[in-house]
Amino acid sequence: MTANVVDRPVPAAAGRTTGFRAVVRRVRQDRWAVAAAVVIAVFVVVAIGAPLIAAVTGQDPYGYNVDALNDFGAPRGAAGGVSAEHWFGVEPLTGRDLFAIVTYGARTSLGIGLAATVLSIVIGVLVGVTTGFLGGWYDRVLSRVVDVIFGFPSLVFMIALTAVVPTSFPKPVLVVLVIGFFGWPAVARVVRGQTLSLVSRNYVVASTAMGAGRWHVIRKQLLPNLAATITVYATISIPSMIGAEAALSFLAVGVNPPTPSWGRSIGDAIGWVQTDPMYLVFPGAALFLITLAFNVLGDALRDALDPRGSDR
């Protein structure tokens, strides 16, 4: 009787309210986590309001400004053409406003990164929780599938697939599908391990013995107890997804030009580092800051959601 009381799950309303407040309190006590959350919020606002923000300077990421270039195609003036008109300078050869490119690039990087993360989390959680709970041949088959995908050269496949797919297919959607597909096995493996530790709990065994259906147990008993793990893993996965999109764009197999992308801007800037290093600084700094912010916030959430770390 004592064991049943101990293992009985906390009522949804009270448990979620108390747990959420405790997590928020712990995260707010971490100054680095608060700073990371502010950075993420700023980038989200920039991505959503990119047209309005870029309009402040009177520029757009698709307008060519050849007057801002010298005879060699390099930006006129110091620091890559930074001026009151072009806050981050201009892009070599085209003269496109770099501030507008970085601003609109936040839409590409964050949009693809978040969409790919959602796709990988949904597939990974579905596969992980069902394999851990159902077991048997279903678990064995999908576990081997996960092992195969883990051993597959994902970057080579991404490059090959994005290069052979017809140009009529939307490239952002293709990038999301490819990155998300190769991201779910890691999620599935983590969720499966957590599920295996939950299925032996008394309240799960009791629910099954009392005739509760499999999907009822998964929805009411397993998923609520996996929410913390899923939240932390999703937060930590976002920077890797953003980095994957940047890598594909860097290799010229990501989104089609002239769509602004931090990765492609960094790739184009490599050839201009010696003559125009500022072209590399701003998109590189944006990519660095957003990935660092998500990693710091993910670590803080992991510590806040870990009961063993409540005293730290």
Steps between C-alpha positions, in 0.01 A plus 500: 500500500787736579667430167180582313476835675863582428482408130159656443535786247433853620158637392534682172380846606691530826812322379538700182439832672745432782759349266478784251543765768795317651669467160445869421638599839815291455558626146455862610768449763749420223614829351649331196171323430309828526746666263465209257120525512523873425731434202260238364204734546684777315578272207139378487375859492752583227392198296130583531541871439776478238314710238427778749852498645669502160269778386643725770818524294308526174665182370392151404705179460427470128591851382832537317705810580787501252576861592620371839771288329835597354637389163608164646157415643605565859303736728606862498625648825634344816360201693327347199308812409347565841319833495187675617323355198643147529534414870685171445656594168417342164550167332795481258421475127129577549495790745200354684450644847658262753280614788191403301661167405581416862155612614314292242750218550366462853170394345671231295721363776246513782210389283680198357664418833175508696301312233765228471512468878123460523508234228782305663346525848157382383640199313759422768253516788245288314756234415678512836196477724332227293810283470577533870143421604397237245835320467514169312571477128387861452772622735765279341421609143488874571810482721691356201359777280629756748844335498510508118409869485760578767768331292393665175713793370222753548685804365589322176138389461374851570731649236407235243126522562479879498704502179285252303151603610323707230531873540121533499486341846524771771857489631416612858249214530754254362767618745256465790405146394860389452634649824198386701524146360858459617424659837229270633709184575689674782170616652350152465794338678480739797121475531510121470747478788284723719187302405662171600564644846136615530318185387608317815351767728207386712250748358572388142477132596178566692343691211581217262371236742173689542438482126619841383573507127851541367444850361329605823808395698729675254300824505411511870790327672811507282496823298435730803800346675713534186412868450809629682736281300332594173511873582870498584593290198298721267671813632844348460414364152407838352859631469613181326213535252591865438861396453399226255306751289796738510734217393280411202471864397876539550548212252255668256241221528268673747233757421514646151660841452420784531309385811699643795681235701772534762671184382523609138618847605777339704589275207514794259705703748782244511635626168495859626655458845827666406341793318169536687502314835193691623284302256573193712467664842129583515339178366759297692426690822125453454539125449735474798275696736179310423661156528677598822177640647301183430776282645525709818122504545481126436763432766314721746171322432668163545635606838169655606302192404743260668375422854854410605612851412240685705751579772762646265 
